[in-house]
Amino acid sequence: MYRINFKSVSQKTLAYSLAITLMACPVIAAGQALAKPATTVSAEFIEMTQAHAQVQYLINARLDEKNMRIQGSETVTYRNTSNDTLREIVFHTFADANRSKATQTSMFKRNNEEIRKENPEKKPEDYLGGIDIQSAAADGQPLLFTNSNQALTVKLQQELKPGETVTVEIGFEVKIPYGMQRLSYYKDIINGAHWFPVMSVYDENKHAWDKTPYSQSFETDYYDSSDFEVHFNVPEAYQMLMPGNITTQTDPKEAGRKIVTTVADNTRELVFFASPNYKVERVTRDGLTVEYYYFDNMPDKKKLVDEYIDTAFAAISFFSEKYGKYPYPEFRIAESYVEGVAVEFARVIQMGQIARVSDPAHDYVFVHEIAHQWFHALIGNNSETESFLDEGFADFSKVYFADKQGDDLNGFKSIQIDDMSSVDKPIAATNTEVRDLESPTFYNKGRQAIYQLYRTVGEEKFDMFMKEYFKRYEYKNATISGLLQTIQDTLGEEARKEMDKILHDPHFVLKPEYQLSEVETTAYWHEQFKDMYHSSLTQVSNLPAETMSRIMDKALKGEPLTIVVSDQAGSLAKKQQQTILTQLEGTLGIMGIPYEVISDRQTLKKKLKKNLGTSNIIAIGSSKTNGLIQALKPGIIQKSKAISFDWKSKMNQKATSGAYVIKHPYNQNRLLLHFFWDGDALSENAVEPFAEQMLQSLGFSGDFYQYYVLDKSGKIASGKKTANPMAKFFAEE
C-alpha cells in the first residue's frame, strides 16, 4: 500500500516527503444453518484440491447491481498442515468492518468527506455494509457457526487431525457500502476486496486461529496462498477484472447477464473491480500479459496507459531478475477514483486516476505497488504484526529500481536524505505499537535498514541473499525471524546480528558514512523542490503567469532573485521586517536558492535598472517606505490591473496587509511580489499570521494566489486565487 503523507523538514517550510488499512462488530449470525448453499463442485475443482495449495475455494456469486449486494456460496477445502488436532475452523469476514463508521478504515477518510459533500442525498447507512452468513455445512450436514468481530468460527462435526482435509460449504450475502473503502461502490465502479469469507491462518505455536479484526488505520492482510475457482454472474455491460485466467460466457438462463470465471492458483487473495465503463489495454511480452483497466475520460489517455504498461514491464523484469521470477502469466492494474492512496493485491493493483500531467516513467508509487507482488503476494507476512516485511521491502525496491534507471532524485539518495532520528519506534514493532507512525517506521526506517545491509555487503551479495529469501518463502508467509535466519545463512553471523539489532532498536539511524553530506543534502533538496514546484504548477492548465509560487519555481530554475526591504521604516516595522525576512531566508536556504537582499536606498538606486531589471523581486514592507515600490509605482499600478488588484485603494486601506504579484514593470519575463502592510507597522497580533501566510502563498502545496488582503488579526479578508488540486493532500486532518 502507498498513502501520500506530507511532513515538514523545517519550521514552517514548504518541504514534504512521500511516504505511505477494525474493532468489535456485533454478532450477525449465530446458530445452526438450515440450508446447504447451492454449489456445484466441478471435476477440475476436485482434482485441484488433491494437487495444490493448503486452501482451495470454489465460489459462485451473483452481483445485484441495483441494490449493490452480492449473493454467494463457497466450497472451501482446507488441509490441516499443523501438528494440532482442530475442532473448528475460522474465516475472516472483513466486510463486517463496514458495519459501523467506527470500524471502517480511516485510509479513505478524505475521499469520503469529499464524496459526502458531492452526494448530500445519501444517508449515513448508505456508507455502511457487511456480510451475512446464511449457512455453513459439510457433506450436506449443517454446522454450528458464529460470526462476531469480523471472525466466522465454524464448529466441525469431527476432529480434523494433522494431514487431514475438510470441505465446508458456506452461503453468504454481502451489502456493499457506498463511498470509498476497499469494499465499496462509487460512481460507475465497484471495488471488491474482502467480499467473501477468507480462511484465517492457524498459528501452530500459539495453537490458535488469527481472529484479528481489520485495522482502522493500516492493513491486516495475512493469508495463506490458495487456489481459487470463481464464477461471478454480472451484467453483460460490465468489464470485470480479477487475478487469474479469466473467461466469460453468456448467462444461459438470464438475458443481459454473463458469467465471468477465473482460475487463480497459488494466489494470496482474490479481489475484483467492475465497471460498465472500463476500457482495457493489454500487451503481451515474453509470455506475460499486462492489462490496464481504465476510464477513457480525457484526450490521448491511451498514450499514458501504454506508458504505464511499459513501466510495469520494466519493473516486473527488474524485480524478476533481482529477486525471483514473477510466476504468473498476467498482471492487472485497476484505475479507480481513490486519491492519495494506492493499494496492492495479489496479481492486481489499484491506482487512482491517471492525470494529464502523469509521468508513468517516474511514477514510483506505481512501482512500489508492483514491488508488493514480491513482498505481499508471493512472499506473504502478517501485516498486522510485522508490516516492515512487506512495506519496507516494497519501498526499498521502488528506490532500487529508480536508482538503476539512473534517476538520481528518486534513487538511493532519497533513502540517504531521510532523517529518522525523531522516530523512536523499532522497525520490528506491530501496527498497534507504532500507532500513527506506520509510514516513517515501516517505510522510511525500514528501507534504510535494508539499504544499510545493501551497502554493507555490496550489491552482488545482497542480490544473492534476496534470491535465497524469495526461494525459501515464495507462496509462504515469512517472518522477521525467518528473514534473519536467511541473512545468517547467506551473509554470515555478523550480518544477522547487525540486522537484528537494527530492527529492534527504536533509535536506529543510518550510519553516517551512508548519509549524504551537507553539500549533497543542499543540492538534493534543491532538485527535489524544483521537481515539486514543476509538478504542482503544471496540475492546472492555463494557470496565470502572475502566481506567487511561480517566483520560487523561477528561482529554482536559476533565475535571479532579489529581496528588497523597506529602508525608511520605523524601528518596530524594521524589527517585524527582520522577523519575516528570517522566515523567508530559512525557506530559501533549505531549497538551495541563491538570493540577494537590498536594505539601503543607495544600493537600490545603483541596481534598480541594470540588475533589478533582470531579477525576480520580493519586496517587503509598506509601499510608502519601500524604495523599490516607490520607484516603480506607476508601472506597478498599471500591471496590477491585470490581476484586478486595486493598488491605490488597497495601499491606503487602514489596518490591512497582504500580498500581490505582478509582472515586473521592467521585464515581462520576471515577477515582482510585494508583501505589504498599510501604515508604519503590522499590529502585534498580525506578525505571525502574516509570515505564515507568506510562506503558504509561496509554496507548492496550497492554492495559487495572485493577491490576498489580511485584516488586522491576520485573517484573509479578500483575495484572488486558483485552486490547487494537490492542496487537499496537504491539509491537516
XYZ file of C-alpha atoms in Angstrom, residues 19-721:
703
model
C 5.639 8.094 2.440
C 2.881 5.694 2.731
C -5.716 -0.326 6.122
C -11.284 -2.775 12.825
C -12.766 -3.211 16.178
C -15.689 -5.173 17.564
C -18.776 -5.722 15.433
C -21.995 -7.262 16.686
C -22.745 -10.916 16.132
C -24.740 -11.061 12.942
C -25.290 -14.770 12.667
C -25.215 -17.489 15.258
C -26.796 -20.871 15.412
C -27.432 -23.777 13.194
C -27.588 -23.491 9.424
C -30.713 -24.900 7.864
C -29.877 -24.836 4.176
C -26.978 -26.056 2.137
C -25.659 -23.394 -0.259
C -26.234 -24.102 -3.909
C -22.734 -25.015 -5.017
C -21.707 -27.229 -7.898
C -18.278 -28.807 -7.420
C -16.559 -29.353 -10.739
C -14.285 -32.264 -11.556
C -11.493 -29.756 -12.089
C -12.020 -28.400 -8.585
C -11.902 -31.882 -7.033
C -8.647 -32.547 -8.884
C -7.306 -29.175 -7.750
C -7.944 -29.966 -4.070
C -5.801 -33.056 -4.382
C -2.845 -31.385 -6.046
C -2.359 -27.810 -4.959
C -2.480 -25.369 -2.070
C -3.451 -25.786 1.553
C -6.726 -23.961 0.850
C -8.963 -24.211 -2.221
C -12.030 -22.131 -2.960
C -14.868 -22.735 -5.358
C -17.058 -19.625 -5.301
C -20.319 -18.904 -7.079
C -21.545 -15.333 -6.783
C -24.130 -13.026 -8.287
C -23.934 -9.240 -8.313
C -27.217 -7.445 -7.677
C -26.116 -4.127 -9.133
C -29.413 -2.382 -8.420
C -29.249 -2.971 -4.670
C -25.466 -3.317 -4.528
C -25.453 -6.730 -2.942
C -23.614 -9.959 -3.654
C -25.296 -13.316 -3.133
C -22.698 -16.045 -2.880
C -21.764 -19.542 -1.885
C -18.325 -21.026 -1.460
C -16.965 -24.513 -1.122
C -13.699 -24.351 0.814
C -11.352 -27.285 1.228
C -8.804 -26.863 3.998
C -5.863 -29.145 4.744
C -4.558 -29.175 8.307
C -0.807 -28.745 7.932
C -0.228 -28.211 11.653
C 0.545 -30.837 14.274
C -2.594 -29.889 16.203
C -5.977 -31.555 16.022
C -8.555 -28.920 15.103
C -12.140 -28.808 16.284
C -13.116 -25.620 14.493
C -12.005 -23.562 11.526
C -12.047 -19.793 11.269
C -12.666 -17.356 8.428
C -12.064 -13.619 8.244
C -15.234 -11.651 7.469
C -13.524 -8.305 6.920
C -16.563 -6.992 5.029
C -18.015 -6.501 8.520
C -15.532 -3.706 9.126
C -18.186 -1.702 7.275
C -20.845 -2.379 9.918
C -20.102 0.994 11.516
C -18.152 4.131 10.738
C -16.107 3.489 13.882
C -14.678 0.252 12.483
C -14.170 1.305 8.874
C -10.625 2.047 7.803
C -9.616 5.693 8.001
C -7.405 5.326 4.929
C -10.094 6.761 2.682
C -11.376 9.364 5.151
C -10.525 12.351 2.960
C -12.062 10.728 -0.103
C -15.295 10.010 1.733
C -15.557 13.524 3.104
C -15.495 14.829 -0.455
C -17.990 12.184 -1.589
C -20.426 13.175 1.170
C -20.283 16.796 0.048
C -20.974 15.762 -3.547
C -23.865 13.467 -2.591
C -25.948 15.115 0.153
C -28.888 12.859 -0.672
C -27.018 9.790 0.582
C -27.904 8.633 4.082
C -25.295 7.620 6.700
C -26.392 3.981 6.413
C -25.598 4.038 2.665
C -21.910 4.257 3.605
C -22.150 1.085 5.687
C -22.314 -2.560 4.730
C -21.339 -6.026 5.890
C -21.611 -9.751 5.301
C -24.439 -12.008 6.496
C -23.532 -15.673 6.851
C -26.623 -17.618 5.878
C -25.408 -21.203 6.214
C -22.456 -23.482 6.882
C -22.418 -27.187 6.106
C -20.192 -30.180 5.490
C -21.284 -33.228 3.492
C -24.793 -31.799 3.404
C -24.986 -31.591 7.190
C -25.420 -28.175 8.825
C -22.660 -26.890 11.085
C -22.826 -24.582 14.063
C -21.210 -21.204 13.455
C -20.834 -17.709 14.869
C -19.791 -14.565 13.036
C -18.542 -11.985 15.510
C -15.944 -9.215 15.431
C -15.063 -9.994 11.790
C -14.324 -13.670 12.502
C -16.531 -16.544 11.346
C -15.982 -19.617 13.531
C -17.352 -22.915 12.201
C -17.582 -25.901 14.548
C -16.577 -29.166 12.892
C -18.603 -32.344 13.355
C -15.427 -34.411 13.504
C -11.921 -33.590 14.669
C -9.542 -32.546 11.916
C -6.282 -34.378 12.552
C -2.876 -33.354 11.156
C -2.710 -34.011 7.419
C -6.488 -34.392 7.027
C -8.752 -32.188 4.929
C -12.235 -30.855 5.432
C -14.602 -29.328 2.910
C -17.052 -26.717 4.161
C -19.849 -25.036 2.249
C -20.845 -21.501 3.215
C -23.720 -19.365 1.989
C -23.451 -15.597 2.387
C -24.813 -12.237 1.275
C -22.836 -9.000 1.188
C -24.101 -5.423 1.331
C -21.605 -3.205 -0.489
C -21.182 0.232 1.139
C -21.292 3.431 -0.867
C -18.238 5.664 -0.961
C -14.610 4.694 -0.893
C -13.438 1.643 1.031
C -11.651 -1.490 -0.051
C -15.136 -2.928 -0.481
C -17.374 -0.181 -1.870
C -19.153 1.284 -4.868
C -18.890 4.838 -6.160
C -19.968 6.399 -9.449
C -19.506 3.632 -12.007
C -17.075 1.314 -10.224
C -17.218 -1.419 -7.605
C -14.116 -2.105 -5.512
C -14.299 -5.719 -4.448
C -11.900 -6.647 -1.682
C -12.932 -8.695 1.389
C -16.163 -9.738 -0.276
C -16.283 -13.367 0.845
C -15.229 -15.339 3.947
C -11.468 -15.978 3.739
C -9.632 -18.699 5.630
C -7.693 -17.418 8.594
C -4.100 -18.501 9.239
C -3.633 -21.054 12.010
C -0.701 -20.347 14.346
C 0.722 -23.663 15.477
C 2.954 -22.010 18.081
C 0.009 -20.250 19.739
C -2.395 -23.114 18.978
C -4.897 -20.521 17.787
C -6.502 -19.069 14.692
C -5.824 -15.468 13.737
C -9.024 -13.560 14.584
C -7.636 -10.029 14.309
C -10.206 -7.506 13.012
C -9.143 -5.343 10.104
C -7.001 -2.362 11.117
C -8.738 1.005 11.198
C -5.537 2.868 10.345
C -3.364 0.497 8.313
C -3.522 -3.062 6.944
C -4.360 -6.513 8.280
C -3.720 -8.661 5.211
C -2.452 -12.052 6.346
C -3.460 -15.068 4.300
C -2.185 -18.390 3.028
C -1.646 -18.723 -0.703
C -4.670 -20.564 -2.061
C -6.239 -21.941 -5.218
C -9.364 -20.192 -6.497
C -12.082 -21.021 -8.959
C -14.645 -18.203 -9.080
C -17.815 -17.886 -11.153
C -19.306 -14.389 -10.972
C -22.653 -13.507 -12.535
C -22.692 -9.823 -13.553
C -24.485 -7.565 -16.049
C -23.332 -8.110 -19.603
C -22.117 -4.492 -19.910
C -19.646 -4.825 -17.039
C -15.921 -5.202 -17.503
C -14.596 -7.204 -14.600
C -11.036 -7.919 -13.552
C -9.803 -10.472 -11.066
C -6.480 -12.269 -10.738
C -6.008 -15.401 -12.798
C -7.148 -16.818 -16.123
C -10.427 -15.049 -16.936
C -13.060 -16.443 -19.267
C -16.571 -15.183 -19.984
C -19.767 -16.796 -21.195
C -23.319 -15.547 -21.634
C -25.700 -16.489 -18.861
C -27.929 -19.144 -20.484
C -30.751 -18.503 -18.000
C -30.977 -14.717 -17.867
C -30.746 -12.283 -20.757
C -28.413 -9.327 -20.369
C -26.097 -11.079 -17.950
C -22.887 -13.058 -18.192
C -20.739 -15.313 -16.040
C -17.128 -14.236 -15.551
C -14.917 -17.112 -14.437
C -11.374 -17.005 -13.154
C -8.980 -19.738 -12.092
C -6.117 -18.461 -9.954
C -3.770 -20.940 -8.329
C -1.196 -20.109 -5.649
C -2.755 -16.707 -5.104
C -2.659 -14.810 -1.816
C -6.090 -13.137 -2.127
C -8.846 -12.683 -4.658
C -10.322 -9.260 -5.375
C -12.404 -7.871 -8.196
C -13.041 -4.493 -9.793
C -16.044 -3.979 -12.015
C -17.416 -1.145 -14.128
C -19.616 -0.773 -17.205
C -17.272 1.974 -18.429
C -13.910 0.277 -18.220
C -11.739 0.137 -21.302
C -8.928 -2.396 -21.352
C -5.489 -2.056 -22.844
C -3.441 -5.254 -22.873
C 0.079 -6.017 -24.024
C 1.854 -9.389 -24.072
C 5.629 -9.723 -23.995
C 7.678 -12.863 -23.354
C 4.694 -14.811 -22.034
C 3.440 -12.111 -19.668
C 0.288 -10.093 -20.317
C -0.159 -6.741 -18.600
C -3.680 -5.310 -18.626
C -4.731 -1.807 -17.630
C -8.439 -1.256 -16.908
C -9.126 2.466 -17.234
C -11.729 5.132 -17.923
C -11.447 6.810 -21.320
C -12.228 10.252 -19.896
C -9.624 12.553 -21.429
C -7.856 13.045 -24.770
C -4.789 10.918 -25.504
C -5.233 8.859 -22.343
C -4.348 5.646 -24.152
C -0.834 7.005 -24.698
C -0.364 7.392 -20.941
C -1.860 3.955 -20.324
C 0.616 2.457 -22.783
C 3.464 4.203 -20.989
C 2.277 2.830 -17.650
C 2.216 -0.642 -19.158
C 5.808 -0.129 -20.319
C 6.810 0.849 -16.786
C 5.042 -2.226 -15.415
C 7.020 -4.489 -17.740
C 10.264 -2.734 -16.785
C 9.595 -3.061 -13.057
C 8.466 -6.684 -13.255
C 11.544 -7.538 -15.311
C 13.838 -5.789 -12.817
C 12.361 -7.473 -9.730
C 12.279 -10.837 -11.512
C 15.991 -10.514 -12.192
C 16.934 -9.248 -8.746
C 14.668 -11.404 -6.550
C 12.941 -14.197 -8.413
C 10.769 -14.658 -11.486
C 7.225 -13.329 -11.450
C 5.434 -16.676 -11.865
C 2.015 -15.646 -13.131
C 1.010 -15.241 -16.793
C -0.825 -11.944 -16.155
C -0.659 -8.726 -14.158
C -3.580 -6.290 -13.941
C -3.984 -2.641 -12.975
C -7.336 -1.142 -11.967
C -7.892 2.589 -12.300
C -10.300 3.915 -9.676
C -11.364 7.162 -8.049
C -9.139 6.943 -4.968
C -6.886 9.931 -4.323
C -3.668 9.836 -2.339
C -3.883 6.047 -1.904
C -2.698 3.125 -3.997
C -3.354 -0.455 -2.886
C -1.726 -3.785 -3.664
C -3.443 -7.118 -4.053
C -2.227 -10.419 -5.434
C -1.672 -10.112 -9.209
C -3.701 -6.858 -9.192
C -3.025 -3.303 -8.035
C -5.451 -0.410 -7.566
C -4.338 3.053 -8.659
C -6.012 6.446 -8.676
C -6.986 8.442 -11.738
C -4.415 8.990 -14.445
C -3.976 12.748 -14.841
C -2.997 14.860 -17.795
C 0.351 15.557 -16.137
C 1.025 11.961 -15.049
C 4.588 10.776 -15.608
C 4.404 6.982 -15.972
C 8.161 6.500 -16.298
C 8.711 8.163 -12.906
C 5.576 7.167 -11.014
C 7.232 5.360 -8.126
C 4.015 4.856 -6.198
C 3.075 2.665 -9.150
C 6.420 0.849 -8.900
C 6.005 0.448 -5.120
C 2.692 -1.356 -5.685
C 4.272 -3.616 -8.292
C 7.058 -4.459 -5.824
C 4.335 -5.707 -3.478
C 3.837 -8.593 -5.875
C 7.058 -9.934 -4.367
C 6.565 -8.619 -0.832
C 2.959 -9.434 -0.037
C 1.581 -11.530 -2.891
C 4.444 -14.008 -3.355
C 6.261 -13.654 -0.024
C 3.474 -13.186 2.480
C 3.669 -11.971 6.073
C 1.491 -10.904 8.942
C 0.960 -7.256 8.055
C -0.580 -6.595 11.469
C 2.493 -7.641 13.472
C 5.420 -7.373 11.011
C 4.494 -4.755 8.414
C 8.149 -4.000 7.738
C 8.437 -7.245 5.790
C 6.146 -6.006 3.029
C 6.204 -2.192 3.237
C 9.903 -1.815 3.989
C 10.981 -4.159 1.203
C 8.468 -2.719 -1.283
C 9.654 0.819 -0.607
C 13.326 -0.150 -0.825
C 12.563 -1.961 -4.072
C 10.989 1.069 -5.754
C 14.110 3.075 -4.850
C 16.400 0.263 -6.042
C 14.537 0.299 -9.356
C 14.728 4.091 -9.668
C 18.435 4.144 -8.890
C 19.222 1.534 -11.521
C 17.159 3.513 -14.032
C 19.554 6.418 -13.467
C 17.004 8.522 -11.584
C 19.274 10.386 -9.195
C 16.459 12.203 -7.416
C 14.358 9.137 -6.601
C 17.196 6.641 -6.272
C 19.289 5.800 -3.217
C 19.767 9.466 -2.349
C 16.090 9.569 -1.351
C 16.939 6.981 1.320
C 20.163 8.676 2.382
C 18.440 12.047 2.825
C 15.818 10.810 5.313
C 16.415 11.937 8.890
C 14.614 9.399 11.046
C 16.236 10.407 14.348
C 12.929 11.713 15.731
C 11.077 8.423 15.108
C 11.508 6.358 18.280
C 9.706 3.192 17.196
C 11.540 -0.048 16.324
C 11.101 -1.278 12.773
C 10.022 -4.683 14.116
C 7.109 -3.103 16.009
C 3.478 -4.038 15.439
C 0.877 -1.732 13.900
C -0.614 -1.171 17.342
C 2.753 -0.204 18.811
C 3.611 2.371 16.138
C 0.098 3.887 16.116
C 0.121 6.696 13.525
C 3.833 6.352 12.712
C 3.473 3.448 10.263
C 4.898 5.411 7.368
C 8.166 6.648 8.911
C 8.676 3.396 10.835
C 7.906 0.669 8.290
C 8.561 2.519 5.024
C 11.314 5.053 5.716
C 13.267 3.434 8.541
C 12.532 0.022 7.047
C 14.059 0.845 3.692
C 17.041 2.456 5.440
C 17.700 -0.809 7.295
C 17.650 -2.740 4.022
C 19.797 -0.086 2.305
C 22.391 -0.299 5.079
C 22.551 -4.065 4.569
C 22.888 -3.465 0.809
C 25.779 -1.031 1.322
C 27.468 -3.206 3.941
C 27.621 -6.421 1.899
C 27.584 -4.982 -1.636
C 25.111 -5.416 -4.471
C 26.242 -8.866 -5.596
C 25.915 -10.476 -2.158
C 22.721 -8.572 -1.424
C 21.086 -9.868 -4.609
C 22.219 -13.389 -3.737
C 20.615 -13.085 -0.309
C 17.359 -11.757 -1.822
C 17.161 -14.633 -4.285
C 17.532 -17.100 -1.435
C 14.917 -15.286 0.657
C 12.492 -15.431 -2.268
C 13.243 -19.103 -2.873
C 12.528 -20.003 0.736
C 9.300 -18.037 1.131
C 7.618 -17.928 -2.280
C 3.900 -18.709 -1.725
C 4.599 -18.886 2.029
C 4.431 -16.476 4.948
C 7.758 -15.062 6.035
C 8.657 -13.783 9.487
C 11.362 -11.461 10.768
C 12.899 -14.499 12.420
C 12.990 -16.278 9.067
C 14.457 -13.203 7.389
C 17.265 -13.070 9.957
C 17.969 -16.766 9.512
C 18.246 -16.274 5.754
C 20.673 -13.392 6.320
C 22.769 -15.599 8.582
C 22.806 -18.499 6.117
C 23.781 -16.321 3.137
C 25.677 -13.339 4.573
C 27.025 -14.617 7.870
C 26.514 -14.317 11.602
C 27.710 -10.696 11.868
C 25.263 -9.515 9.215
C 22.448 -11.249 11.070
C 23.410 -9.732 14.423
C 23.586 -6.237 12.931
C 20.201 -6.528 11.209
C 18.631 -8.000 14.353
C 19.903 -5.012 16.347
C 18.716 -2.526 13.716
C 15.179 -3.940 13.553
C 14.688 -3.838 17.312
C 16.460 -0.564 18.088
C 13.905 2.274 18.395
C 16.691 4.801 17.823
C 18.204 3.281 14.685
C 19.585 5.805 12.213
C 21.529 5.238 9.042
C 25.282 5.066 9.544
C 26.907 8.482 8.928
C 29.030 7.136 6.088
C 25.864 6.143 4.237
C 24.167 9.524 4.701
C 24.510 12.483 2.339
C 26.995 15.225 3.153
C 25.768 18.735 3.892
C 26.647 19.878 0.378
C 24.940 16.831 -1.158
C 21.876 17.415 1.014
C 21.501 21.024 -0.134
C 21.899 20.018 -3.780
C 19.397 17.186 -3.372
C 16.710 19.371 -1.830
C 17.226 21.988 -4.499
C 16.494 19.447 -7.219
C 13.670 17.907 -5.218
C 11.911 21.232 -4.738
C 12.431 22.076 -8.371
C 10.590 18.907 -9.288
C 7.841 19.555 -6.702
C 7.092 23.045 -7.965
C 7.056 21.899 -11.568
C 4.627 19.089 -10.714
C 2.396 21.425 -8.722
C 2.253 24.289 -11.221
C 1.530 22.010 -14.167
C -1.511 20.489 -12.401
C -3.625 23.419 -13.585
C -3.872 24.226 -17.265
C -3.719 27.934 -18.171
C -2.524 28.922 -14.707
C -1.876 32.708 -14.765
C 1.696 33.899 -15.100
C 1.095 36.158 -12.100
C 1.092 33.429 -9.455
C 3.041 33.905 -6.250
C 4.579 30.438 -6.084
C 5.915 30.868 -9.637
C 8.584 33.165 -8.250
C 10.018 30.190 -6.329
C 9.758 27.973 -9.387
C 11.649 30.538 -11.460
C 14.350 30.926 -8.787
C 14.769 27.139 -8.543
C 15.335 27.073 -12.305
C 18.219 29.520 -11.930
C 16.617 32.910 -12.499
C 17.998 35.625 -10.163
C 16.053 36.590 -7.045
C 16.353 39.835 -5.102
C 14.666 40.711 -1.801
C 14.112 44.400 -1.155
C 13.100 45.523 2.336
C 11.981 48.996 3.378
C 14.889 51.175 4.459
C 12.876 54.095 5.815
C 10.581 52.124 8.119
C 10.287 52.833 11.823
C 12.022 50.757 14.485
C 9.033 48.458 15.088
C 8.470 47.885 11.370
C 12.189 47.125 10.868
C 12.045 44.545 13.648
C 9.000 42.969 12.035
C 10.657 43.004 8.613
C 13.626 41.151 10.056
C 11.375 38.504 11.586
C 9.626 37.997 8.257
C 12.900 38.079 6.316
C 14.414 35.433 8.604
C 11.465 33.126 7.895
C 11.835 33.657 4.167
C 15.611 33.176 4.198
C 15.218 29.912 6.105
C 12.955 28.566 3.393
C 15.228 29.744 0.576
C 18.206 28.184 2.335
C 16.571 24.781 2.562
C 15.731 24.954 -1.111
C 19.252 25.954 -2.045
C 18.045 29.136 -3.758
C 20.644 31.936 -4.078
C 19.360 35.458 -3.491
C 20.440 38.995 -2.708
C 18.983 41.266 -0.022
C 18.892 45.046 -0.549
C 18.082 47.123 2.517
C 19.524 50.586 1.728
C 18.471 53.250 -0.755
C 21.915 53.810 -2.300
C 22.395 50.190 -3.324
C 18.852 50.155 -4.619
C 19.474 53.192 -6.843
C 22.646 51.655 -8.291
C 20.999 48.333 -9.158
C 17.473 49.437 -9.970
C 17.574 49.395 -13.776
C 20.593 47.271 -14.683
C 20.483 44.495 -12.113
C 16.906 44.536 -10.869
C 15.545 44.707 -14.389
C 16.664 41.106 -14.944
C 15.753 39.769 -11.499
C 12.615 38.428 -9.909
C 11.865 40.586 -6.872
C 10.270 40.050 -3.495
C 9.572 43.369 -1.778
C 8.726 43.521 1.927
C 7.186 46.451 3.762
C 4.892 49.432 3.434
C 4.517 50.876 -0.056
C 5.279 54.279 1.475
C 8.663 53.260 2.913
C 9.921 50.666 0.427
C 12.152 52.437 -2.091
C 11.590 49.906 -4.854
C 7.809 50.189 -4.676
C 8.038 53.969 -4.686
C 10.387 53.977 -7.705
C 8.212 51.581 -9.742
C 4.854 52.880 -8.521
C 3.398 53.956 -11.921
C 4.320 50.638 -13.526
C 3.050 48.671 -10.536
C -0.331 50.413 -10.670
C -0.603 49.608 -14.370
C 0.467 45.968 -14.027
C -1.868 45.445 -11.048
C -4.844 45.876 -13.353
C -4.010 42.515 -14.991
C -4.829 40.738 -11.721
C -7.787 43.021 -10.872
C -5.954 44.413 -7.868
C -6.939 48.000 -6.993
C -3.475 49.038 -5.881
C -4.234 52.611 -4.773
C -7.243 51.592 -2.737
C -5.538 48.662 -1.019
C -2.376 50.589 -0.169
C -4.490 53.219 1.616
C -6.845 50.856 3.399
C -6.253 51.151 7.155
C -5.203 48.245 9.395
C -4.688 45.847 6.463
C -1.812 43.889 4.996
C -1.327 41.251 2.312
C 0.460 40.481 -0.909
C 0.133 40.760 -4.674
C 2.222 39.542 -7.592
C 2.587 41.235 -10.991
C 4.821 41.071 -13.993
C 7.966 43.110 -13.440
C 7.381 46.614 -14.862
C 10.845 46.489 -16.493
C 10.762 42.846 -17.663
C 7.773 40.802 -18.853
C 9.654 37.568 -18.112
C 10.186 38.314 -14.430
C 7.828 38.731 -11.469
C 7.509 41.263 -8.680
C 5.912 40.063 -5.453
C 5.125 42.576 -2.732
C 4.319 41.610 0.864
C 2.840 44.815 2.209
C 1.121 46.472 5.118
C -0.638 49.803 5.463
C 0.800 52.302 7.941
C 4.199 52.081 9.537
C 3.965 48.593 11.065
C 1.820 45.487 11.480
C -0.338 45.061 14.582
C 1.288 42.811 17.169
C -1.256 40.020 16.584
C -0.736 40.040 12.821
C 3.038 39.402 12.552
C 2.951 35.619 12.912
C -0.128 35.080 10.664
C 1.436 37.440 8.102
C 4.662 35.398 7.959
C 2.767 32.114 7.869
C 0.530 33.241 5.016
C 3.610 34.499 3.160
C 5.198 31.037 3.212
C 1.921 29.338 2.309
C 1.461 31.592 -0.698
C 4.995 30.824 -1.857
C 4.540 27.084 -1.511
C 3.552 24.402 -3.986
C 1.100 22.691 -1.649
C -1.532 25.416 -1.249
C -3.802 27.389 -3.530
C -2.228 29.659 -6.157
C -2.623 33.292 -5.136
C -2.458 36.408 -7.266
C -3.306 38.628 -4.323
C -4.776 38.488 -0.853
C -5.636 41.093 1.789
C -5.492 40.347 5.517
C -7.482 42.044 8.251
C -5.867 43.402 11.424
C -5.868 39.938 13.041
C -4.057 38.396 10.075
C -7.018 36.526 8.545
C -7.707 36.663 4.813
C -10.447 39.205 4.125
C -10.340 39.079 0.325
C -8.189 37.666 -2.441
C -7.866 36.124 -5.851
C -6.600 32.607 -6.259
